[in-house]
Amino acid sequence: MGKLIFYLLIAVLIYWLIRSRQPKQKEAEVLPESAEDMVNCAYCGVYLTKSEAIDHHNKYFCCNEHSHLYINSSS
Ligand SMILES: [Zn+2]
């Protein structure tokens, strides 16, 4: 009976080791965003695709006007 518990513990330990390793590999493969990159305007919060957005100092805006308004309000 003692041996059975010992082998069961080893089996659980191996299973736990395999399980704990797998999510780490998956996390590395997961892309930060979906295929269609969606960003939101830092000023008004409207969602638009990354290609449509105006990139300004690592922030995205829906239009030039909002990028200027955001900079003026933050400084
Ligand atoms: Zn906007």
PDB file of N, CA and C and ligand atoms in Angstrom:
ATOM      1  N   MET A   1       0.835  -1.214   0.000  1.00  0.00           N
ATOM      2  CA  MET A   1       0.000   0.000   0.000  1.00  0.00           C
ATOM      3  C   MET A   1       0.859   1.248   0.000  1.00  0.00           C
ATOM      4  N   GLY A   2       1.952   1.204   0.785  1.00  0.00           N
ATOM      5  CA  GLY A   2       2.868   2.345   0.851  1.00  0.00           C
ATOM      6  C   GLY A   2       3.533   2.617  -0.480  1.00  0.00           C
ATOM      7  N   LYS A   3       3.881   1.524  -1.203  1.00  0.00           N
ATOM      8  CA  LYS A   3       4.515   1.649  -2.519  1.00  0.00           C
ATOM      9  C   LYS A   3       3.574   2.316  -3.521  1.00  0.00           C
ATOM     10  N   LEU A   4       2.315   1.938  -3.463  1.00  0.00           N
ATOM     11  CA  LEU A   4       1.305   2.470  -4.389  1.00  0.00           C
ATOM     12  C   LEU A   4       1.204   3.990  -4.244  1.00  0.00           C
ATOM     13  N   ILE A   5       1.182   4.447  -3.006  1.00  0.00           N
ATOM     14  CA  ILE A   5       1.108   5.889  -2.732  1.00  0.00           C
ATOM     15  C   ILE A   5       2.373   6.590  -3.236  1.00  0.00           C
ATOM     16  N   PHE A   6       3.509   5.923  -3.070  1.00  0.00           N
ATOM     17  CA  PHE A   6       4.800   6.462  -3.518  1.00  0.00           C
ATOM     18  C   PHE A   6       4.807   6.657  -5.038  1.00  0.00           C
ATOM     19  N   TYR A   7       4.347   5.630  -5.768  1.00  0.00           N
ATOM     20  CA  TYR A   7       4.303   5.728  -7.238  1.00  0.00           C
ATOM     21  C   TYR A   7       3.268   6.765  -7.692  1.00  0.00           C
ATOM     22  N   LEU A   8       2.194   6.827  -6.948  1.00  0.00           N
ATOM     23  CA  LEU A   8       1.138   7.792  -7.263  1.00  0.00           C
ATOM     24  C   LEU A   8       1.670   9.219  -7.102  1.00  0.00           C
ATOM     25  N   LEU A   9       2.463   9.437  -6.062  1.00  0.00           N
ATOM     26  CA  LEU A   9       3.064  10.745  -5.811  1.00  0.00           C
ATOM     27  C   LEU A   9       4.027  11.130  -6.934  1.00  0.00           C
ATOM     28  N   ILE A  10       4.813  10.150  -7.396  1.00  0.00           N
ATOM     29  CA  ILE A  10       5.746  10.388  -8.501  1.00  0.00           C
ATOM     30  C   ILE A  10       4.980  10.739  -9.775  1.00  0.00           C
ATOM     31  N   ALA A  11       3.911   9.990 -10.028  1.00  0.00           N
ATOM     32  CA  ALA A  11       3.068  10.240 -11.205  1.00  0.00           C
ATOM     33  C   ALA A  11       2.473  11.648 -11.159  1.00  0.00           C
ATOM     34  N   VAL A  12       2.013  12.040  -9.997  1.00  0.00           N
ATOM     35  CA  VAL A  12       1.438  13.375  -9.811  1.00  0.00           C
ATOM     36  C   VAL A  12       2.511  14.442 -10.008  1.00  0.00           C
ATOM     37  N   LEU A  13       3.703  14.171  -9.495  1.00  0.00           N
ATOM     38  CA  LEU A  13       4.820  15.105  -9.606  1.00  0.00           C
ATOM     39  C   LEU A  13       5.229  15.313 -11.065  1.00  0.00           C
ATOM     40  N   ILE A  14       5.301  14.211 -11.814  1.00  0.00           N
ATOM     41  CA  ILE A  14       5.643  14.274 -13.249  1.00  0.00           C
ATOM     42  C   ILE A  14       4.544  15.036 -14.006  1.00  0.00           C
ATOM     43  N   TYR A  15       3.312  14.707 -13.697  1.00  0.00           N
ATOM     44  CA  TYR A  15       2.161  15.366 -14.337  1.00  0.00           C
ATOM     45  C   TYR A  15       2.182  16.868 -14.046  1.00  0.00           C
ATOM     46  N   TRP A  16       2.491  17.213 -12.821  1.00  0.00           N
ATOM     47  CA  TRP A  16       2.545  18.624 -12.396  1.00  0.00           C
ATOM     48  C   TRP A  16       3.689  19.355 -13.103  1.00  0.00           C
ATOM     49  N   LEU A  17       4.841  18.682 -13.248  1.00  0.00           N
ATOM     50  CA  LEU A  17       6.006  19.268 -13.933  1.00  0.00           C
ATOM     51  C   LEU A  17       5.700  19.552 -15.399  1.00  0.00           C
ATOM     52  N   ILE A  18       5.046  18.583 -16.059  1.00  0.00           N
ATOM     53  CA  ILE A  18       4.675  18.742 -17.473  1.00  0.00           C
ATOM     54  C   ILE A  18       3.669  19.888 -17.620  1.00  0.00           C
ATOM     55  N   ARG A  19       2.703  19.899 -16.736  1.00  0.00           N
ATOM     56  CA  ARG A  19       1.662  20.945 -16.799  1.00  0.00           C
ATOM     57  C   ARG A  19       2.232  22.330 -16.550  1.00  0.00           C
ATOM     58  N   SER A  20       3.153  22.440 -15.596  1.00  0.00           N
ATOM     59  CA  SER A  20       3.733  23.735 -15.250  1.00  0.00           C
ATOM     60  C   SER A  20       4.665  24.266 -16.338  1.00  0.00           C
ATOM     61  N   ARG A  21       5.179  23.351 -17.171  1.00  0.00           N
ATOM     62  CA  ARG A  21       6.076  23.777 -18.261  1.00  0.00           C
ATOM     63  C   ARG A  21       5.301  24.244 -19.473  1.00  0.00           C
ATOM     64  N   GLN A  22       4.190  23.580 -19.757  1.00  0.00           N
ATOM     65  CA  GLN A  22       3.438  23.868 -20.984  1.00  0.00           C
ATOM     66  C   GLN A  22       2.897  25.304 -21.080  1.00  0.00           C
ATOM     67  N   PRO A  23       2.280  25.858 -20.042  1.00  0.00           N
ATOM     68  CA  PRO A  23       1.759  27.220 -20.179  1.00  0.00           C
ATOM     69  C   PRO A  23       2.836  28.248 -20.496  1.00  0.00           C
ATOM     70  N   LYS A  24       4.048  28.047 -20.000  1.00  0.00           N
ATOM     71  CA  LYS A  24       5.147  28.976 -20.244  1.00  0.00           C
ATOM     72  C   LYS A  24       5.483  29.050 -21.737  1.00  0.00           C
ATOM     73  N   GLN A  25       5.470  27.881 -22.392  1.00  0.00           N
ATOM     74  CA  GLN A  25       5.727  27.840 -23.831  1.00  0.00           C
ATOM     75  C   GLN A  25       4.601  28.529 -24.596  1.00  0.00           C
ATOM     76  N   LYS A  26       3.386  28.319 -24.136  1.00  0.00           N
ATOM     77  CA  LYS A  26       2.218  28.926 -24.789  1.00  0.00           C
ATOM     78  C   LYS A  26       2.250  30.448 -24.658  1.00  0.00           C
ATOM     79  N   GLU A  27       2.615  30.928 -23.506  1.00  0.00           N
ATOM     80  CA  GLU A  27       2.659  32.375 -23.256  1.00  0.00           C
ATOM     81  C   GLU A  27       3.606  33.078 -24.218  1.00  0.00           C
ATOM     82  N   ALA A  28       4.741  32.413 -24.508  1.00  0.00           N
ATOM     83  CA  ALA A  28       5.735  32.992 -25.411  1.00  0.00           C
ATOM     84  C   ALA A  28       5.208  33.082 -26.840  1.00  0.00           C
ATOM     85  N   GLU A  29       4.332  32.144 -27.203  1.00  0.00           N
ATOM     86  CA  GLU A  29       3.783  32.109 -28.555  1.00  0.00           C
ATOM     87  C   GLU A  29       2.631  33.092 -28.741  1.00  0.00           C
ATOM     88  N   VAL A  30       1.959  33.439 -27.646  1.00  0.00           N
ATOM     89  CA  VAL A  30       0.788  34.311 -27.726  1.00  0.00           C
ATOM     90  C   VAL A  30       1.192  35.715 -28.168  1.00  0.00           C
ATOM     91  N   LEU A  31       0.519  36.194 -29.182  1.00  0.00           N
ATOM     92  CA  LEU A  31       0.788  37.530 -29.689  1.00  0.00           C
ATOM     93  C   LEU A  31       0.070  38.567 -28.823  1.00  0.00           C
ATOM     94  N   PRO A  32       0.659  39.742 -28.632  1.00  0.00           N
ATOM     95  CA  PRO A  32       0.037  40.747 -27.774  1.00  0.00           C
ATOM     96  C   PRO A  32      -1.322  41.223 -28.282  1.00  0.00           C
ATOM     97  N   GLU A  33      -1.492  41.261 -29.598  1.00  0.00           N
ATOM     98  CA  GLU A  33      -2.753  41.716 -30.172  1.00  0.00           C
ATOM     99  C   GLU A  33      -3.249  40.726 -31.217  1.00  0.00           C
ATOM    100  N   SER A  34      -4.484  40.831 -31.600  1.00  0.00           N
ATOM    101  CA  SER A  34      -5.044  39.982 -32.638  1.00  0.00           C
ATOM    102  C   SER A  34      -4.477  40.378 -34.006  1.00  0.00           C
ATOM    103  N   ALA A  35      -4.831  39.607 -35.019  1.00  0.00           N
ATOM    104  CA  ALA A  35      -4.300  39.838 -36.374  1.00  0.00           C
ATOM    105  C   ALA A  35      -4.586  41.259 -36.846  1.00  0.00           C
ATOM    106  N   GLU A  36      -5.798  41.732 -36.561  1.00  0.00           N
ATOM    107  CA  GLU A  36      -6.170  43.103 -36.913  1.00  0.00           C
ATOM    108  C   GLU A  36      -5.910  43.988 -35.693  1.00  0.00           C
ATOM    109  N   ASP A  37      -4.825  44.704 -35.716  1.00  0.00           N
ATOM    110  CA  ASP A  37      -4.432  45.522 -34.564  1.00  0.00           C
ATOM    111  C   ASP A  37      -5.406  46.677 -34.360  1.00  0.00           C
ATOM    112  N   MET A  38      -6.017  46.661 -33.184  1.00  0.00           N
ATOM    113  CA  MET A  38      -6.947  47.739 -32.836  1.00  0.00           C
ATOM    114  C   MET A  38      -6.327  48.597 -31.746  1.00  0.00           C
ATOM    115  N   VAL A  39      -6.408  49.887 -31.939  1.00  0.00           N
ATOM    116  CA  VAL A  39      -5.912  50.830 -30.941  1.00  0.00           C
ATOM    117  C   VAL A  39      -7.029  51.829 -30.659  1.00  0.00           C
ATOM    118  N   ASN A  40      -6.938  52.519 -29.537  1.00  0.00           N
ATOM    119  CA  ASN A  40      -7.922  53.563 -29.312  1.00  0.00           C
ATOM    120  C   ASN A  40      -7.264  54.924 -29.124  1.00  0.00           C
ATOM    121  N   CYS A  41      -7.960  55.918 -29.572  1.00  0.00           N
ATOM    122  CA  CYS A  41      -7.480  57.291 -29.510  1.00  0.00           C
ATOM    123  C   CYS A  41      -7.223  57.672 -28.056  1.00  0.00           C
ATOM    124  N   ALA A  42      -6.032  58.175 -27.767  1.00  0.00           N
ATOM    125  CA  ALA A  42      -5.674  58.559 -26.398  1.00  0.00           C
ATOM    126  C   ALA A  42      -6.494  59.744 -25.907  1.00  0.00           C
ATOM    127  N   TYR A  43      -7.102  60.446 -26.820  1.00  0.00           N
ATOM    128  CA  TYR A  43      -7.882  61.638 -26.443  1.00  0.00           C
ATOM    129  C   TYR A  43      -9.367  61.329 -26.259  1.00  0.00           C
ATOM    130  N   CYS A  44      -9.998  60.756 -27.266  1.00  0.00           N
ATOM    131  CA  CYS A  44     -11.448  60.517 -27.181  1.00  0.00           C
ATOM    132  C   CYS A  44     -11.802  59.050 -26.962  1.00  0.00           C
ATOM    133  N   GLY A  45     -10.827  58.146 -27.146  1.00  0.00           N
ATOM    134  CA  GLY A  45     -11.035  56.725 -26.862  1.00  0.00           C
ATOM    135  C   GLY A  45     -11.705  55.934 -27.962  1.00  0.00           C
ATOM    136  N   VAL A  46     -11.890  56.516 -29.123  1.00  0.00           N
ATOM    137  CA  VAL A  46     -12.527  55.813 -30.241  1.00  0.00           C
ATOM    138  C   VAL A  46     -11.582  54.729 -30.770  1.00  0.00           C
ATOM    139  N   TYR A  47     -12.174  53.560 -31.116  1.00  0.00           N
ATOM    140  CA  TYR A  47     -11.367  52.447 -31.614  1.00  0.00           C
ATOM    141  C   TYR A  47     -11.177  52.560 -33.126  1.00  0.00           C
ATOM    142  N   LEU A  48      -9.945  52.299 -33.543  1.00  0.00           N
ATOM    143  CA  LEU A  48      -9.635  52.283 -34.969  1.00  0.00           C
ATOM    144  C   LEU A  48      -8.449  51.361 -35.206  1.00  0.00           C
ATOM    145  N   THR A  49      -8.252  50.963 -36.439  1.00  0.00           N
ATOM    146  CA  THR A  49      -7.133  50.073 -36.743  1.00  0.00           C
ATOM    147  C   THR A  49      -5.822  50.852 -36.678  1.00  0.00           C
ATOM    148  N   LYS A  50      -4.761  50.113 -36.404  1.00  0.00           N
ATOM    149  CA  LYS A  50      -3.443  50.735 -36.219  1.00  0.00           C
ATOM    150  C   LYS A  50      -3.001  51.501 -37.469  1.00  0.00           C
ATOM    151  N   SER A  51      -3.368  50.966 -38.629  1.00  0.00           N
ATOM    152  CA  SER A  51      -2.976  51.601 -39.897  1.00  0.00           C
ATOM    153  C   SER A  51      -3.690  52.939 -40.102  1.00  0.00           C
ATOM    154  N   GLU A  52      -4.908  53.049 -39.517  1.00  0.00           N
ATOM    155  CA  GLU A  52      -5.685  54.285 -39.649  1.00  0.00           C
ATOM    156  C   GLU A  52      -5.261  55.326 -38.604  1.00  0.00           C
ATOM    157  N   ALA A  53      -4.739  54.845 -37.483  1.00  0.00           N
ATOM    158  CA  ALA A  53      -4.418  55.730 -36.372  1.00  0.00           C
ATOM    159  C   ALA A  53      -3.169  56.558 -36.640  1.00  0.00           C
ATOM    160  N   ILE A  54      -3.107  57.703 -35.972  1.00  0.00           N
ATOM    161  CA  ILE A  54      -1.936  58.571 -36.060  1.00  0.00           C
ATOM    162  C   ILE A  54      -1.048  58.261 -34.861  1.00  0.00           C
ATOM    163  N   ASP A  55       0.154  57.772 -35.155  1.00  0.00           N
ATOM    164  CA  ASP A  55       1.115  57.388 -34.119  1.00  0.00           C
ATOM    165  C   ASP A  55       1.919  58.621 -33.709  1.00  0.00           C
ATOM    166  N   HIS A  56       1.820  58.948 -32.436  1.00  0.00           N
ATOM    167  CA  HIS A  56       2.532  60.125 -31.937  1.00  0.00           C
ATOM    168  C   HIS A  56       3.053  59.848 -30.528  1.00  0.00           C
ATOM    169  N   HIS A  57       4.372  59.766 -30.382  1.00  0.00           N
ATOM    170  CA  HIS A  57       5.032  59.488 -29.091  1.00  0.00           C
ATOM    171  C   HIS A  57       4.444  58.255 -28.398  1.00  0.00           C
ATOM    172  N   ASN A  58       4.344  57.138 -29.149  1.00  0.00           N
ATOM    173  CA  ASN A  58       3.815  55.852 -28.668  1.00  0.00           C
ATOM    174  C   ASN A  58       2.354  55.921 -28.231  1.00  0.00           C
ATOM    175  N   LYS A  59       1.650  56.948 -28.662  1.00  0.00           N
ATOM    176  CA  LYS A  59       0.218  57.040 -28.403  1.00  0.00           C
ATOM    177  C   LYS A  59      -0.500  57.150 -29.736  1.00  0.00           C
ATOM    178  N   TYR A  60      -1.740  56.678 -29.752  1.00  0.00           N
ATOM    179  CA  TYR A  60      -2.492  56.676 -31.005  1.00  0.00           C
ATOM    180  C   TYR A  60      -3.664  57.636 -30.935  1.00  0.00           C
ATOM    181  N   PHE A  61      -3.913  58.257 -32.049  1.00  0.00           N
ATOM    182  CA  PHE A  61      -5.000  59.220 -32.146  1.00  0.00           C
ATOM    183  C   PHE A  61      -5.800  58.980 -33.421  1.00  0.00           C
ATOM    184  N   CYS A  62      -7.088  59.357 -33.368  1.00  0.00           N
ATOM    185  CA  CYS A  62      -7.968  59.158 -34.519  1.00  0.00           C
ATOM    186  C   CYS A  62      -7.749  60.230 -35.578  1.00  0.00           C
ATOM    187  N   CYS A  63      -7.260  61.381 -35.161  1.00  0.00           N
ATOM    188  CA  CYS A  63      -7.022  62.470 -36.108  1.00  0.00           C
ATOM    189  C   CYS A  63      -5.926  63.389 -35.564  1.00  0.00           C
ATOM    190  N   ASN A  64      -5.398  64.220 -36.432  1.00  0.00           N
ATOM    191  CA  ASN A  64      -4.331  65.153 -36.038  1.00  0.00           C
ATOM    192  C   ASN A  64      -4.794  66.134 -34.953  1.00  0.00           C
ATOM    193  N   GLU A  65      -6.056  66.532 -35.064  1.00  0.00           N
ATOM    194  CA  GLU A  65      -6.631  67.485 -34.115  1.00  0.00           C
ATOM    195  C   GLU A  65      -6.542  66.946 -32.684  1.00  0.00           C
ATOM    196  N   HIS A  66      -6.891  65.668 -32.521  1.00  0.00           N
ATOM    197  CA  HIS A  66      -6.870  65.057 -31.191  1.00  0.00           C
ATOM    198  C   HIS A  66      -5.448  64.888 -30.657  1.00  0.00           C
ATOM    199  N   SER A  67      -4.491  64.630 -31.529  1.00  0.00           N
ATOM    200  CA  SER A  67      -3.096  64.522 -31.090  1.00  0.00           C
ATOM    201  C   SER A  67      -2.604  65.863 -30.551  1.00  0.00           C
ATOM    202  N   HIS A  68      -3.006  66.943 -31.233  1.00  0.00           N
ATOM    203  CA  HIS A  68      -2.626  68.285 -30.776  1.00  0.00           C
ATOM    204  C   HIS A  68      -3.327  68.647 -29.463  1.00  0.00           C
ATOM    205  N   LEU A  69      -4.631  68.311 -29.383  1.00  0.00           N
ATOM    206  CA  LEU A  69      -5.404  68.592 -28.168  1.00  0.00           C
ATOM    207  C   LEU A  69      -4.841  67.832 -26.965  1.00  0.00           C
ATOM    208  N   TYR A  70      -4.436  66.569 -27.198  1.00  0.00           N
ATOM    209  CA  TYR A  70      -3.886  65.741 -26.131  1.00  0.00           C
ATOM    210  C   TYR A  70      -2.570  66.313 -25.619  1.00  0.00           C
ATOM    211  N   ILE A  71      -1.709  66.695 -26.538  1.00  0.00           N
ATOM    212  CA  ILE A  71      -0.402  67.272 -26.172  1.00  0.00           C
ATOM    213  C   ILE A  71      -0.585  68.578 -25.416  1.00  0.00           C
ATOM    214  N   ASN A  72      -1.507  69.407 -25.869  1.00  0.00           N
ATOM    215  CA  ASN A  72      -1.774  70.681 -25.212  1.00  0.00           C
ATOM    216  C   ASN A  72      -2.355  70.510 -23.814  1.00  0.00           C
ATOM    217  N   SER A  73      -3.209  69.489 -23.634  1.00  0.00           N
ATOM    218  CA  SER A  73      -3.856  69.259 -22.339  1.00  0.00           C
ATOM    219  C   SER A  73      -2.911  68.609 -21.338  1.00  0.00           C
ATOM    220  N   SER A  74      -1.942  67.822 -21.812  1.00  0.00           N
ATOM    221  CA  SER A  74      -1.034  67.095 -20.921  1.00  0.00           C
ATOM    222  C   SER A  74       0.156  67.950 -20.485  1.00  0.00           C
ATOM    223  N   SER A  75       0.512  68.925 -21.299  1.00  0.00           N
ATOM    224  CA  SER A  75       1.676  69.763 -20.970  1.00  0.00           C
ATOM    225  C   SER A  75       1.286  71.003 -20.175  1.00  0.00           C
TER     226      SER A  75
HETATM  227 ZN    ZN B   1      -9.903  61.057 -31.096  1.00  0.00          ZN
END
